[in-house]
Every structure is written in structure tokens, then in C-alpha cells.
Amino acid sequence: MGPKNAMEIFKHLEKSNCRECGEKTCLAFAGAVFTGARSISDCPRLSSETKALFSKGPGQVGDNGGEYFERLKGEVGACDFQERAKILGGTCHKDRLTLKVFGKDFTVDKEGRIYTDLHINTYIGVPFLNHVIHGRGVDPSGKWTAFRNIPGAREQANHFNHTTETSLKLLADARRDLFDDLVHLFDAKPVAPQFQADISVLLHFFPKLPMMICYWDDQDELGSDLHVYFDETAHHNVDPESIFYLGSGFTIMLEKLARRHSA
Ligand code: SF4
């Protein structure tokens, strides 16, 4: 059986982000191996035991988003889309369920095919299907908490800080118009600054899964800072691992956008 997600591969990597494999980070490499776009042997820094563990064989890491992704695509067909749409805050039309993801329409059909204007990476496709199948649709409470405080998330908190918060901070430091892009492209809403931040914006991963990004300017040479907060009900609507991947997938999208802007 292949890895259930990219994190299972990531755990075995050196995490040095040396780029010898051609990817910008070890996490990006793990995601590419999981989706079948790259081979585990492309990382020159792994032992042959680890390479053997994740070498691709027929029916292991699939070509179309990984075995786990394929399994979710099979499971989604059994869902009552009318009922799921009502629970999750989406719509259902002709056997297709549509949810807003970062303000964009994501539609899934009974075969698990996803239709959207955004480029879907596995970081977003897997959590989306997981949410469609398992999300409980609990309404947000309006109380914010850090990723590490979400039940079950502690183990991945350092990775989240590294792959999402630090990366977003570097983007925001380099490009202050990043927040304008968030507003225009991902339906983010500027809100009254929270936690004494200089900028706070509210986004929605899913209709009932809001996320708030807070940015603090560099003042008194203490350096800038950025943190991401989730509603205290987040773990009822999606598992912490999916939140981790949504954060990573979102950051990867923004980095691509920033590269396009500066090209
Ligand atoms: S070569 Fe290996 S250690 Fe270096 S960035 Fe790629 S995956 Fe990470």
C-alpha cells in the first residue's frame, strides 16, 4: 500500500530544502512524489532503504493524485450531494456539488472529478474531497486559535509554521500588494486588526472553515511577523492534516502567483 499522504513521505526527507532535486522545498518534493509527478529516487540524499520504501510500483502512488486521492474519489460518489450541500454551505445541481474554496467555485461530480478555475494540486484536492465526505458543517464560533491549538494538530505545528506562516511572511515582506491580491483573487476581506496586528484579512478555505492572516510590520527593528488563525470549530469541519495541507497548498499557489508577477 502506498503512502496515505505527502506527509508520510516528507517525514523521511532530510528537510534541508537543499534544492538538489530541483524542487524549492522538501515538502514540495514530497507532494510531487505523492502525486506521481516525481520519483522518490530524485532526492540524492536518501538512503536506499527509504527509496525502496516509497518506490513506485503498479497500484502504489498513483498517477492521478495518489492512491488515497483515488480512494476518496471513489467514496464521494456514495454521498447524498443534496444533504452534503445543505450541511457544508454549498449548492447541488444535477448530481454535482459546488462549494466555495478561497471564494472560487469547486464542483465535484459523482465520479469524483473536480471542476474549478484554479489549478488543483493534491494539497487542495485531497482536503476538498475529505471535507465533502466527512465535514460536519459546524458553524464558526468567531473565536480564533492558532494551528498548534487545534486538537490533534500539535505534531505538525512546527511544519505548519515553516511551510505556511514563514513562507507567507516572506511573501508579505517582499510584496505588500500581496494582501490586495488576496482580496481581489481569493475573496479575502480586510477586517479590523486583530491581536494588535497591522493588517488582518479573513479568508475562507471552505464556507464554514474561515482562516485569518495577521501581519505585523517591522517596528523598532524587531522584524515583521505573520500568523494564521483558525476558528475554534475548525477540527469539526476538517481534520488537522487537511488544514495543514490547505495552508501549504494555498501558500504554493501564492508563491506561483508572486513568481508570475515578478517575471
Ligand atoms: S534533494 Fe532531498 S533533501 Fe534536498 S530539497 Fe530535494 S527532497 Fe529535500
Short mmCIF file of C-alpha atoms and ligand atoms in Angstrom, two decimals:
data_model
loop_
_atom_site.label_atom_id
_atom_site.label_comp_id
_atom_site.label_asym_id
_atom_site.label_seq_id
_atom_site.Cartn_x
_atom_site.Cartn_y
_atom_site.Cartn_z
CA MET A 1 0.00 0.00 0.00
CA GLY A 2 1.35 3.45 -0.92
CA PRO A 3 1.62 6.42 1.44
CA LYS A 4 -1.68 7.90 2.59
CA ASN A 5 -0.45 11.43 2.07
CA ALA A 6 2.59 13.53 1.26
CA MET A 7 3.42 13.94 4.94
CA GLU A 8 4.27 10.26 5.21
CA ILE A 9 6.94 10.83 2.55
CA PHE A 10 8.03 14.20 3.96
CA LYS A 11 8.80 12.65 7.36
CA HIS A 12 11.58 10.61 5.75
CA LEU A 13 13.24 13.50 3.91
CA GLU A 14 16.22 15.48 5.16
CA LYS A 15 14.15 18.71 5.41
CA SER A 16 17.21 20.76 4.46
CA ASN A 17 15.49 22.30 1.40
CA CYS A 18 18.82 21.93 -0.40
CA ARG A 19 17.06 22.02 -3.83
CA GLU A 20 19.30 19.34 -5.34
CA CYS A 21 16.16 17.56 -6.53
CA GLY A 22 15.06 20.68 -8.40
CA GLU A 23 12.17 21.45 -6.04
CA LYS A 24 12.20 24.53 -3.85
CA THR A 25 11.47 22.65 -0.64
CA CYS A 26 11.43 19.09 0.68
CA LEU A 27 7.68 19.50 1.20
CA ALA A 28 7.14 20.37 -2.46
CA PHE A 29 9.21 17.31 -3.39
CA ALA A 30 7.12 15.09 -1.08
CA GLY A 31 3.94 16.41 -2.70
CA ALA A 32 5.33 15.76 -6.18
CA VAL A 33 6.25 12.17 -5.25
CA PHE A 34 2.82 11.63 -3.73
CA THR A 35 1.07 12.79 -6.90
CA GLY A 36 3.36 10.64 -9.04
CA ALA A 37 4.96 13.66 -10.75
CA ARG A 38 8.40 12.83 -9.31
CA SER A 39 10.20 9.69 -8.30
CA ILE A 40 11.49 9.27 -4.76
CA SER A 41 14.90 8.41 -6.23
CA ASP A 42 15.20 12.02 -7.49
CA CYS A 43 16.31 13.03 -3.98
CA PRO A 44 20.04 12.20 -3.86
CA ARG A 45 20.12 12.49 -0.08
CA LEU A 46 18.05 9.43 0.82
CA SER A 47 19.22 6.02 1.92
CA SER A 48 18.42 3.13 -0.39
CA GLU A 49 16.11 1.75 2.37
CA THR A 50 13.96 4.88 2.27
CA LYS A 51 13.95 4.89 -1.52
CA ALA A 52 12.76 1.28 -1.51
CA LEU A 53 10.02 2.18 0.96
CA PHE A 54 8.41 4.66 -1.40
CA SER A 55 9.48 3.40 -4.81
CA LYS A 56 6.55 3.48 -7.14
CA GLY A 57 5.07 0.20 -8.20
CA PRO A 58 1.84 -0.55 -10.02
CA GLY A 59 -1.07 0.39 -7.81
CA GLN A 60 1.07 2.26 -5.31
CA VAL A 61 1.46 6.01 -5.60
CA GLY A 62 -0.99 6.62 -8.40
CA ASP A 63 -0.52 8.79 -11.45
CA ASN A 64 -3.60 10.83 -10.81
CA GLY A 65 -3.17 12.30 -7.37
CA GLY A 66 -2.10 9.28 -5.37
CA GLU A 67 -3.86 6.18 -4.15
CA TYR A 68 -5.54 8.00 -1.28
CA PHE A 69 -6.89 10.66 -3.63
CA GLU A 70 -8.26 7.90 -5.87
CA ARG A 71 -9.92 6.25 -2.89
CA LEU A 72 -11.63 9.50 -1.89
CA LYS A 73 -12.81 9.98 -5.48
CA GLY A 74 -14.42 6.55 -5.28
CA GLU A 75 -16.07 7.31 -1.93
CA VAL A 76 -17.53 10.68 -2.87
CA GLY A 77 -19.98 9.02 -5.30
CA ALA A 78 -21.83 7.44 -2.37
CA CYS A 79 -22.58 10.84 -0.77
CA ASP A 80 -26.04 12.39 -0.87
CA PHE A 81 -24.99 15.66 -2.52
CA GLN A 82 -28.25 17.44 -1.65
CA GLU A 83 -27.73 16.73 2.02
CA ARG A 84 -23.97 17.40 1.97
CA ALA A 85 -24.54 20.77 0.25
CA LYS A 86 -27.02 21.76 2.97
CA ILE A 87 -24.62 20.72 5.76
CA LEU A 88 -21.49 22.30 4.28
CA GLY A 89 -22.98 25.54 2.98
CA GLY A 90 -22.73 24.64 -0.72
CA THR A 91 -25.13 24.05 -3.59
CA CYS A 92 -26.22 20.99 -5.50
CA HIS A 93 -27.28 20.94 -9.13
CA LYS A 94 -27.72 17.92 -11.40
CA ASP A 95 -25.72 15.47 -9.31
CA ARG A 96 -22.89 17.93 -8.83
CA LEU A 97 -21.93 19.54 -5.54
CA THR A 98 -20.35 23.00 -5.50
CA LEU A 99 -18.51 24.60 -2.59
CA LYS A 100 -16.63 27.87 -2.46
CA VAL A 101 -12.93 27.25 -1.85
CA PHE A 102 -10.99 30.50 -1.29
CA GLY A 103 -14.05 32.18 -2.78
CA LYS A 104 -13.85 30.13 -6.02
CA ASP A 105 -16.34 27.50 -7.14
CA PHE A 106 -15.11 23.94 -6.67
CA THR A 107 -17.55 21.43 -8.17
CA VAL A 108 -17.35 17.67 -7.78
CA ASP A 109 -19.35 15.07 -9.69
CA LYS A 110 -20.31 11.52 -8.73
CA GLU A 111 -17.09 10.17 -10.29
CA GLY A 112 -15.02 12.39 -8.02
CA ARG A 113 -13.92 14.68 -10.86
CA ILE A 114 -13.27 18.23 -9.64
CA TYR A 115 -14.04 21.27 -11.77
CA THR A 116 -12.60 24.70 -10.93
CA ASP A 117 -10.80 27.66 -12.45
CA LEU A 118 -7.93 27.20 -10.01
CA HIS A 119 -5.09 24.81 -10.64
CA ILE A 120 -5.75 21.87 -8.31
CA ASN A 121 -2.77 20.46 -6.52
CA THR A 122 -3.14 17.42 -4.25
CA TYR A 123 -2.73 19.70 -1.25
CA ILE A 124 -6.14 21.12 -2.05
CA GLY A 125 -7.87 18.24 -3.86
CA VAL A 126 -7.49 15.74 -1.01
CA PRO A 127 -8.77 18.07 1.77
CA PHE A 128 -11.63 19.18 -0.50
CA LEU A 129 -12.86 15.62 -1.04
CA ASN A 130 -12.28 14.78 2.63
CA HIS A 131 -14.43 17.75 3.60
CA VAL A 132 -17.19 16.85 1.12
CA ILE A 133 -17.32 13.30 2.53
CA HIS A 134 -16.67 13.86 6.24
CA GLY A 135 -17.17 17.58 7.10
CA ARG A 136 -19.70 18.11 9.87
CA GLY A 137 -20.73 21.62 8.84
CA VAL A 138 -20.38 23.13 12.32
CA ASP A 139 -20.91 26.89 12.18
CA PRO A 140 -17.83 29.00 13.06
CA SER A 141 -17.82 30.36 16.61
CA GLY A 142 -15.98 33.61 15.84
CA LYS A 143 -13.23 32.64 18.32
CA TRP A 144 -9.74 32.37 16.83
CA THR A 145 -6.98 29.98 17.69
CA ALA A 146 -3.50 29.10 16.40
CA PHE A 147 -2.94 25.94 14.34
CA ARG A 148 -0.99 24.30 17.19
CA ASN A 149 -4.06 24.59 19.47
CA ILE A 150 -6.37 22.69 17.12
CA PRO A 151 -6.96 19.25 18.69
CA GLY A 152 -4.65 16.72 17.00
CA ALA A 153 -2.52 19.36 15.25
CA ARG A 154 0.37 19.75 17.69
CA GLU A 155 2.63 17.24 15.96
CA GLN A 156 2.53 19.22 12.71
CA ALA A 157 2.65 22.69 14.27
CA ASN A 158 6.34 23.30 13.53
CA HIS A 159 5.90 22.18 9.93
CA PHE A 160 2.88 24.44 9.58
CA ASN A 161 4.87 27.37 10.92
CA HIS A 162 7.65 26.62 8.45
CA THR A 163 5.65 25.79 5.31
CA THR A 164 2.81 28.26 5.69
CA GLU A 165 3.38 31.09 8.18
CA THR A 166 7.08 31.73 7.49
CA SER A 167 6.59 31.42 3.72
CA LEU A 168 3.63 33.81 3.79
CA LYS A 169 5.61 36.25 5.93
CA LEU A 170 8.47 36.26 3.41
CA LEU A 171 5.98 36.88 0.61
CA ALA A 172 4.31 39.70 2.53
CA ASP A 173 7.69 41.25 3.40
CA ALA A 174 8.69 41.25 -0.26
CA ARG A 175 5.35 42.28 -1.68
CA ARG A 176 2.99 44.45 0.31
CA ASP A 177 0.47 44.20 -2.53
CA LEU A 178 0.11 40.52 -1.59
CA PHE A 179 -2.81 41.44 0.63
CA ASP A 180 -4.50 43.29 -2.25
CA ASP A 181 -4.10 40.14 -4.35
CA LEU A 182 -5.70 38.10 -1.59
CA VAL A 183 -8.67 40.46 -1.56
CA HIS A 184 -9.08 40.50 -5.33
CA LEU A 185 -8.29 36.91 -6.22
CA PHE A 186 -9.38 34.89 -3.22
CA ASP A 187 -12.28 36.91 -1.89
CA ALA A 188 -10.41 37.87 1.27
CA LYS A 189 -11.96 40.58 3.45
CA PRO A 190 -9.87 43.10 5.35
CA VAL A 191 -11.13 43.10 8.95
CA ALA A 192 -10.46 45.28 11.97
CA PRO A 193 -6.90 44.42 13.05
CA GLN A 194 -6.86 41.52 15.49
CA PHE A 195 -4.20 40.73 18.10
CA GLN A 196 -2.79 44.26 17.58
CA ALA A 197 -1.66 43.33 14.06
CA ASP A 198 -1.13 46.00 11.39
CA ILE A 199 -3.11 44.06 8.78
CA SER A 200 -5.74 41.34 9.29
CA VAL A 201 -7.57 39.62 6.45
CA LEU A 202 -10.25 36.97 6.57
CA LEU A 203 -10.44 34.15 4.00
CA HIS A 204 -12.49 31.00 3.71
CA PHE A 205 -10.88 27.67 2.87
CA PHE A 206 -14.42 26.31 2.81
CA PRO A 207 -17.71 28.12 3.57
CA LYS A 208 -17.55 27.04 7.23
CA LEU A 209 -13.76 26.98 7.57
CA PRO A 210 -12.51 30.57 7.88
CA MET A 211 -8.87 31.49 8.29
CA MET A 212 -7.43 34.82 9.39
CA ILE A 213 -3.99 36.08 8.39
CA CYS A 214 -2.44 38.71 10.68
CA TYR A 215 0.68 40.64 9.72
CA TRP A 216 2.80 42.84 11.94
CA ASP A 217 5.12 45.42 10.34
CA ASP A 218 8.78 45.60 11.17
CA GLN A 219 8.82 48.02 14.09
CA ASP A 220 11.72 49.02 16.32
CA GLU A 221 13.89 46.56 14.35
CA LEU A 222 12.11 43.60 15.92
CA GLY A 223 11.30 42.25 12.47
CA SER A 224 7.94 41.66 10.86
CA ASP A 225 5.73 38.74 11.82
CA LEU A 226 2.81 36.84 10.38
CA HIS A 227 0.44 34.34 11.95
CA VAL A 228 -2.51 32.38 10.69
CA TYR A 229 -5.52 31.72 12.90
CA PHE A 230 -8.43 29.31 12.61
CA ASP A 231 -11.86 29.22 14.13
CA GLU A 232 -12.04 27.07 17.26
CA THR A 233 -14.54 24.81 15.48
CA ALA A 234 -12.15 24.06 12.57
CA HIS A 235 -11.42 20.47 13.62
CA HIS A 236 -15.13 19.60 13.40
CA ASN A 237 -15.19 20.51 9.73
CA VAL A 238 -11.92 19.07 8.52
CA ASP A 239 -9.12 17.00 10.08
CA PRO A 240 -5.95 18.86 11.19
CA GLU A 241 -3.89 17.17 8.50
CA SER A 242 -6.20 18.59 5.83
CA ILE A 243 -5.88 22.06 7.40
CA PHE A 244 -2.11 21.65 7.21
CA TYR A 245 -2.33 20.76 3.51
CA LEU A 246 -4.76 23.55 2.71
CA GLY A 247 -2.30 26.00 4.26
CA SER A 248 0.58 24.53 2.23
CA GLY A 249 -1.45 24.39 -0.99
CA PHE A 250 -2.60 27.96 -0.55
CA THR A 251 0.97 29.14 0.07
CA ILE A 252 2.22 27.28 -3.01
CA MET A 253 -0.47 28.99 -5.11
CA LEU A 254 0.53 32.41 -3.78
CA GLU A 255 4.23 31.75 -4.39
CA LYS A 256 3.44 30.84 -8.01
CA LEU A 257 1.40 34.00 -8.33
CA ALA A 258 4.24 36.09 -6.91
CA ARG A 259 6.71 34.50 -9.35
CA ARG A 260 4.38 35.36 -12.25
CA HIS A 261 4.12 38.97 -11.01
CA SER A 262 7.88 39.37 -10.84
CA ALA A 263 8.60 37.59 -14.17
S1 SF4 B 1 17.10 16.93 -2.71
FE1 SF4 B 1 16.08 15.87 -1.00
S2 SF4 B 1 16.79 17.00 0.80
FE2 SF4 B 1 17.18 18.33 -0.95
S3 SF4 B 1 15.33 19.61 -1.21
FE3 SF4 B 1 15.05 17.82 -2.50
S4 SF4 B 1 13.92 16.41 -1.18
FE4 SF4 B 1 14.83 17.93 0.19
#
